Coordinates of C-alpha atoms and ligand atoms in Angstrom, one line a residue:
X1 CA 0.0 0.0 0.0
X2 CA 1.9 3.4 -0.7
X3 CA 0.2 5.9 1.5
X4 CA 0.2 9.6 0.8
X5 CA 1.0 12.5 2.6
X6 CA -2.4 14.1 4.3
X7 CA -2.1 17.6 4.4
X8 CA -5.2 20.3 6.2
X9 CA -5.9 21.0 2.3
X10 CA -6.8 16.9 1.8
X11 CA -8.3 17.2 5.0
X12 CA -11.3 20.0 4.4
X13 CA -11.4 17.9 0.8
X14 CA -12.3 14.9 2.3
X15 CA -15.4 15.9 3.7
X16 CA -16.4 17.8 0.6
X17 CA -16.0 14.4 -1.1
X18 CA -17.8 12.8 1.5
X19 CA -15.2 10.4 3.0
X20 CA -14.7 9.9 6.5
X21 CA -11.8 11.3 8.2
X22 CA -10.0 8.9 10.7
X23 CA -8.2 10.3 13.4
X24 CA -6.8 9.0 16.6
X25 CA -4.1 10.5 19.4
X26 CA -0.3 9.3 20.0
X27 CA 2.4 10.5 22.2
X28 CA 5.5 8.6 21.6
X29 CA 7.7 7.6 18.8
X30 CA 6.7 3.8 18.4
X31 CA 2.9 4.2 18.8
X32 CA 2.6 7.2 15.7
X33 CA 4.5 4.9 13.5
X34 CA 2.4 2.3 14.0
X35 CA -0.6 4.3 13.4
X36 CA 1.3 6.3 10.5
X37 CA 1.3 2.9 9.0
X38 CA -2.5 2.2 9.5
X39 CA -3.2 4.8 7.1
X40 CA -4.6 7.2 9.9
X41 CA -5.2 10.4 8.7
X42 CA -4.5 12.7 11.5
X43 CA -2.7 12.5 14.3
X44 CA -3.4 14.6 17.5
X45 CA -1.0 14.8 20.7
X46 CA -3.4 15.5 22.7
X47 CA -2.9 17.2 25.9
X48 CA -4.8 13.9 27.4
X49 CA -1.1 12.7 27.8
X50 CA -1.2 14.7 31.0
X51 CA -3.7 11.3 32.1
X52 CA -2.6 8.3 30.0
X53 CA 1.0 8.9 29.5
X54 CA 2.0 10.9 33.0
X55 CA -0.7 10.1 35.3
X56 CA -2.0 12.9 36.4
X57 CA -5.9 13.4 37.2
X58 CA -7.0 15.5 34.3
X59 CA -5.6 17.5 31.8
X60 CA -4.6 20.8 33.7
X61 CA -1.3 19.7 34.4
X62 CA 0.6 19.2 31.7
X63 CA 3.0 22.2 30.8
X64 CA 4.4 23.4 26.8
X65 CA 7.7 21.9 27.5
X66 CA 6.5 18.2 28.4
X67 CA 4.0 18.6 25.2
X68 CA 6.7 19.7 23.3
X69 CA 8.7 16.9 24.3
X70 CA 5.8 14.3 23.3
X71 CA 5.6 15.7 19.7
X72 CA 9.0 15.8 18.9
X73 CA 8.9 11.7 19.4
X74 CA 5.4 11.5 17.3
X75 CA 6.7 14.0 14.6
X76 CA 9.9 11.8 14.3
X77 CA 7.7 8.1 13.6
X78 CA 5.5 10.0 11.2
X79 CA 5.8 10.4 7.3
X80 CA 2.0 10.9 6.2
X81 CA -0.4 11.7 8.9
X82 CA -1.2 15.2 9.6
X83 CA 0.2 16.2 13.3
X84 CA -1.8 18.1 15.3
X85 CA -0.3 19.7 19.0
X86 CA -2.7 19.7 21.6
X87 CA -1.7 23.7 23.2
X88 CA -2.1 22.7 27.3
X89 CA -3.9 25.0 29.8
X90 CA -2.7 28.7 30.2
X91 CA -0.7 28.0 27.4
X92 CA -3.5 30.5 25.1
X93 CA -5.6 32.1 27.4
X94 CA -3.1 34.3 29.1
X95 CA -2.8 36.8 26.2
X96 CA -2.8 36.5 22.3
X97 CA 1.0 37.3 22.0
X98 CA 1.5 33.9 24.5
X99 CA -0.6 31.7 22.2
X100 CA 0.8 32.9 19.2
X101 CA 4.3 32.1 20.5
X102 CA 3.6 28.9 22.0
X103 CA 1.5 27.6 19.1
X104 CA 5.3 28.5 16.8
X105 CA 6.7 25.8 19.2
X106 CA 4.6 23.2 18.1
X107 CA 5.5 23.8 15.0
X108 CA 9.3 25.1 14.9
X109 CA 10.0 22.4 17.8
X110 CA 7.6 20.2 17.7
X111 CA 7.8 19.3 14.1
X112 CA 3.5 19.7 14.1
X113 CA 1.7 20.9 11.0
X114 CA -1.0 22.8 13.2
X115 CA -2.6 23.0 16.5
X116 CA -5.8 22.4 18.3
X117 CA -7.2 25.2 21.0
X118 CA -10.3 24.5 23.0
X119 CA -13.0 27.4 23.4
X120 CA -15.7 28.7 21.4
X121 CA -16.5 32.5 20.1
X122 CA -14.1 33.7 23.1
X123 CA -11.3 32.4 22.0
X124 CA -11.8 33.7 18.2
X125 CA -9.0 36.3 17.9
X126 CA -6.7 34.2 19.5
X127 CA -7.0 32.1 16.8
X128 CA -7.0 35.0 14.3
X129 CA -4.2 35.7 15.2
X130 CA -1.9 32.1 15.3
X131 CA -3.7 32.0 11.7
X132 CA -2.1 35.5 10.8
X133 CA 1.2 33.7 12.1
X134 CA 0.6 31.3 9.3
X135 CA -0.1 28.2 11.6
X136 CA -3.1 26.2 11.2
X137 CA -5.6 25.7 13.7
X138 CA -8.2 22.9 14.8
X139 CA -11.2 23.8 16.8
X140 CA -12.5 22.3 19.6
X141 CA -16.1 22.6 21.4
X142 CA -18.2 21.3 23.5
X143 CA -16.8 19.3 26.5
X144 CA -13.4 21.0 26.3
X145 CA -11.6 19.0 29.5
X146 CA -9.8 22.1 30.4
X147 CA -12.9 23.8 31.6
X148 CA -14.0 20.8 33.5
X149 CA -13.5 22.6 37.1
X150 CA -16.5 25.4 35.3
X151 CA -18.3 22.6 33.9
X152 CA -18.0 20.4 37.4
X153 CA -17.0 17.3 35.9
X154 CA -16.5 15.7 32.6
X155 CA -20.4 15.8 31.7
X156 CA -21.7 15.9 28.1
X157 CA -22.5 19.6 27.1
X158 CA -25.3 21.5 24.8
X159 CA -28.2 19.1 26.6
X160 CA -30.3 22.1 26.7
X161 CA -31.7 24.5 23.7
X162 CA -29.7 27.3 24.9
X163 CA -26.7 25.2 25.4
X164 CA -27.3 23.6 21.7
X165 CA -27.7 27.4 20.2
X166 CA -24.2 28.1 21.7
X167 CA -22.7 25.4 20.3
X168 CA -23.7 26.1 16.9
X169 CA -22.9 29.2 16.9
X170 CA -19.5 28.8 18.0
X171 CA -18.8 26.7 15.3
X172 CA -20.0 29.0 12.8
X173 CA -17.6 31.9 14.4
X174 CA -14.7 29.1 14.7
X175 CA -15.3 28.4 10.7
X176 CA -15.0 32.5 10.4
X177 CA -12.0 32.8 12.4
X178 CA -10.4 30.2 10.0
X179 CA -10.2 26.8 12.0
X180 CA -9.9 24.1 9.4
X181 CA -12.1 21.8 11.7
X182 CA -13.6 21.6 14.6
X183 CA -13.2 18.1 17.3
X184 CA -17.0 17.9 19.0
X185 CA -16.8 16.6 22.7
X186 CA -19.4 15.3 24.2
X187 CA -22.5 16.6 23.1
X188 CA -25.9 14.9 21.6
X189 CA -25.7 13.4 18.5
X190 CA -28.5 15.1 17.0
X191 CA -26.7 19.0 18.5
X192 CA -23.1 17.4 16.3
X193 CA -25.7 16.9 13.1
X194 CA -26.8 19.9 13.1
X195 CA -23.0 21.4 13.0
X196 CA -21.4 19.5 10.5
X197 CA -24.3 20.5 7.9
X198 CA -23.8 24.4 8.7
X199 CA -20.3 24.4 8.3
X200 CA -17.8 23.4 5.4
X201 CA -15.4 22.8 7.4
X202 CA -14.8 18.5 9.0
X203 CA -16.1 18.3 12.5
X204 CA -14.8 15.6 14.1
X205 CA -16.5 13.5 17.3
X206 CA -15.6 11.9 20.2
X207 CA -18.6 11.4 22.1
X208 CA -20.8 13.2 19.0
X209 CA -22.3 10.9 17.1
X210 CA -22.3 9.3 14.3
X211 CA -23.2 11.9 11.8
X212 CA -19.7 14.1 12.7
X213 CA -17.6 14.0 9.1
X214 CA -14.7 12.1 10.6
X215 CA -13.8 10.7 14.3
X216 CA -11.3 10.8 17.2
X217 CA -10.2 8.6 19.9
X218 CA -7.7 8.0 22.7
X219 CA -5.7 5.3 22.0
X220 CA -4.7 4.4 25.2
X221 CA -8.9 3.8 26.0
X222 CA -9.6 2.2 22.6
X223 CA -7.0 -0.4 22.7
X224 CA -7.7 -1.1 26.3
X225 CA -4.6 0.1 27.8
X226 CA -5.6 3.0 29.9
X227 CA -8.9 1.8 32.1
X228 CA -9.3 4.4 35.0
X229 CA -12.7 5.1 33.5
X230 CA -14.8 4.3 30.6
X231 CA -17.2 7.0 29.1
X232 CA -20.1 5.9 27.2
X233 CA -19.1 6.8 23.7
X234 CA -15.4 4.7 24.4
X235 CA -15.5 1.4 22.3
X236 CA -12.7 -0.7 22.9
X237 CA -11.3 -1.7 19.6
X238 CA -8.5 -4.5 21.1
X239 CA -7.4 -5.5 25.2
X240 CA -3.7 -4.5 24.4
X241 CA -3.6 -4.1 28.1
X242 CA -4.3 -7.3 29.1
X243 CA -1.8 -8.8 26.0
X244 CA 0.6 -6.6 27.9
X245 CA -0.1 -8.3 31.4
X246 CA 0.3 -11.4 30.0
X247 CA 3.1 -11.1 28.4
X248 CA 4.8 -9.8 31.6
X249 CA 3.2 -13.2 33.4
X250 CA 5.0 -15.1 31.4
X251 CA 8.4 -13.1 31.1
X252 CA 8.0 -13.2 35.4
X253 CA 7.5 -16.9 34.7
X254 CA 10.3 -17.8 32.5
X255 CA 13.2 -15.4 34.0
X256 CA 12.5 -17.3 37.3
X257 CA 11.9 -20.5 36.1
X258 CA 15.3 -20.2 34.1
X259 CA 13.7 -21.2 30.7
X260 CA 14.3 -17.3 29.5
X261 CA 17.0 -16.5 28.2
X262 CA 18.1 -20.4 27.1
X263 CA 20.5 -20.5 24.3
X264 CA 18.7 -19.4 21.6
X265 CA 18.5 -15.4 22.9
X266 CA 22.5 -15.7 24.3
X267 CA 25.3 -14.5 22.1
X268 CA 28.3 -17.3 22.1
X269 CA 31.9 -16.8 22.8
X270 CA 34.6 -17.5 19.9
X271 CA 34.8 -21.5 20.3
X272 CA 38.6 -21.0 19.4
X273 CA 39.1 -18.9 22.3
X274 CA 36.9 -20.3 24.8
X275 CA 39.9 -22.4 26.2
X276 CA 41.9 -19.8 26.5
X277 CA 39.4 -17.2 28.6
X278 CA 38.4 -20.5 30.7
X279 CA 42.2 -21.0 31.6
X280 CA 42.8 -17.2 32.7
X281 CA 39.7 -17.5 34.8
X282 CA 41.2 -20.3 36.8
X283 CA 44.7 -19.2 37.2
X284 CA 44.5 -16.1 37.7
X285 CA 44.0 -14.1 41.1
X286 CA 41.2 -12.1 39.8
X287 CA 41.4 -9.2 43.0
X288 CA 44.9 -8.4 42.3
X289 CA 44.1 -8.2 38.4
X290 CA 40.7 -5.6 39.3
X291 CA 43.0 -3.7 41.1
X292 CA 45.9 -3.7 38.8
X293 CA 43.2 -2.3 35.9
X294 CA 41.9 0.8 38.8
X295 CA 45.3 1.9 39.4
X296 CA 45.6 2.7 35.5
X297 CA 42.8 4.9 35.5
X298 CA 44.1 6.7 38.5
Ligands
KIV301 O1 -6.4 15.7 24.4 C1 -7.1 14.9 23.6 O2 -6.7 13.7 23.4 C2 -8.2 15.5 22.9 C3 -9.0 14.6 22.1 C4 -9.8 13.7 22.9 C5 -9.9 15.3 21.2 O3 -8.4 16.7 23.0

């Protein structure tokens, strides 16, 4: 299969021909190639790293430089998918000249092609304003997990009319502010439907629906890997974790049992030398020679 480069351009042109758009998040170096080689077609380090990879209780923790440090090992096992950074708390909000700044080092450090911001018509000239930096930007609405102390937990959002109205309306103002998509959190399916048909732009669902134009997962919760919780909307897709635990059963198993490592995983000695080594071991006084081999480096 030769895959091809997916750029934001291929990305808006997929949902004007109607195909879905796959997407899934990564955070290290072996996983995105993995998933480069899936034929993914975007790639988001998301800021949920802060849970999954460091193990902190939400996503408030994480800072620019450990996000940083997570795309630079994505952006070096990927050759088509388009990267997305995930910019962390405070790392937007504090003033424009700040997000435009921080938003570069995704892309000058990072190696990303564009970056995600959560917020709705608030955050608009923010994102003017990374777009007038020539970076691309991805929306993101509804439950955005960095509001989750306003929201009071990770609850699904626009249940109400007025709460629906919002929504769509921020994702007309994202689309105006230039966004090239928008990821929908948590919200009805029906609230997601209406979106994607009054923009142009791809919205993309976790927790949305079925009718968003592409889709977006964790993939430490859809392989099974990270189980703290389980929202609704998370379909496990394979029990990696468990292959992982039982694989480490049986590596416990064999190491003390002495069948691992048995001849076949050891490197062998030169057989024309092995009498020779075997004959210094036994004649020699080994303390005197450990010594003798210090006192050089002294
Ligand atoms: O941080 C993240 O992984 C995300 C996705 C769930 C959209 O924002």
């Amino acid at each position: 299969m030769s895959l091809q480069k997916i750029t934001v351009k291929k990305i808006i042109e997929k949902k004007q021909k109607g195909e879905k758009i796959v997407t899934i998040t990564s955070y290290d170096y072996s996983f995105a190639k993995i998933v480069d080689e899936s034929d993914i077609d975007l790639i988001l380090v998301g800021d949920s790293l802060s849970m999954v990879m460091l193990g902190y209780k939400n996503t408030l923790s994480v800072t620019m430089d450990e996000m940083i440090h997570h795309t630079k090992a994505v952006t070096r096992g990927v050759s088509n998918a388009l990267v997305v950074g995930d910019m962390p708390f405070l790392s937007y909000k504090v003033n424009i000249k700040e997000a435009v700044k921080n938003a570069g080092r995704f892309i000058q450090e990072g190696g990303a092609e564009a970056v995600k911001v959560e917020g709705g018509t608030e955050i608009c000239p923010t994102i003017k304003a990374i777009i007038n930096a020539d970076i691309q930007v991805m929306g993101h609405i509804g439950l955005t997990p960095q509001a989750i102390y306003k929201f009071g937990g990770f609850m699904v959002q626009g249940k109400t009319i007025e709460a629906a109205k919002k929504l769509i309306l921020d994702a007309r103002n994202l689309q105006e502010a230039g966004v090239f998509s928008i990821v929908l959190e948590s919200i009805p399916w029906q609230i997601s439907k209406l979106i994607t048909s009054t923009i142009d732009i791809p919205t993309i669902g976790i927790g949305a629906g079925a009718y968003c134009d592409g889709q977006i997962l964790v993939i430490h919760d859809m392989l099974g890997i990270f189980t703290d919780f389980k929202p609704k909307f998370l379909k496990y897709f394979g029990n990696i974790g468990e292959s992982i635990h039982n694989a480490l059963v049986s590596y416990k198993n064999e190491v003390e049992k002495g069948i691992y490592p048995d001849q076949e995983y050891s490197y062998e000695f030169p057989q024309n030398d092995l009498n020779g080594i075997n004959e210094w071991f036994e004649s020699i006084d080994l303390e005197k020679e450990a010594q003798k081999l210090r006192k050089s480096f002294i």
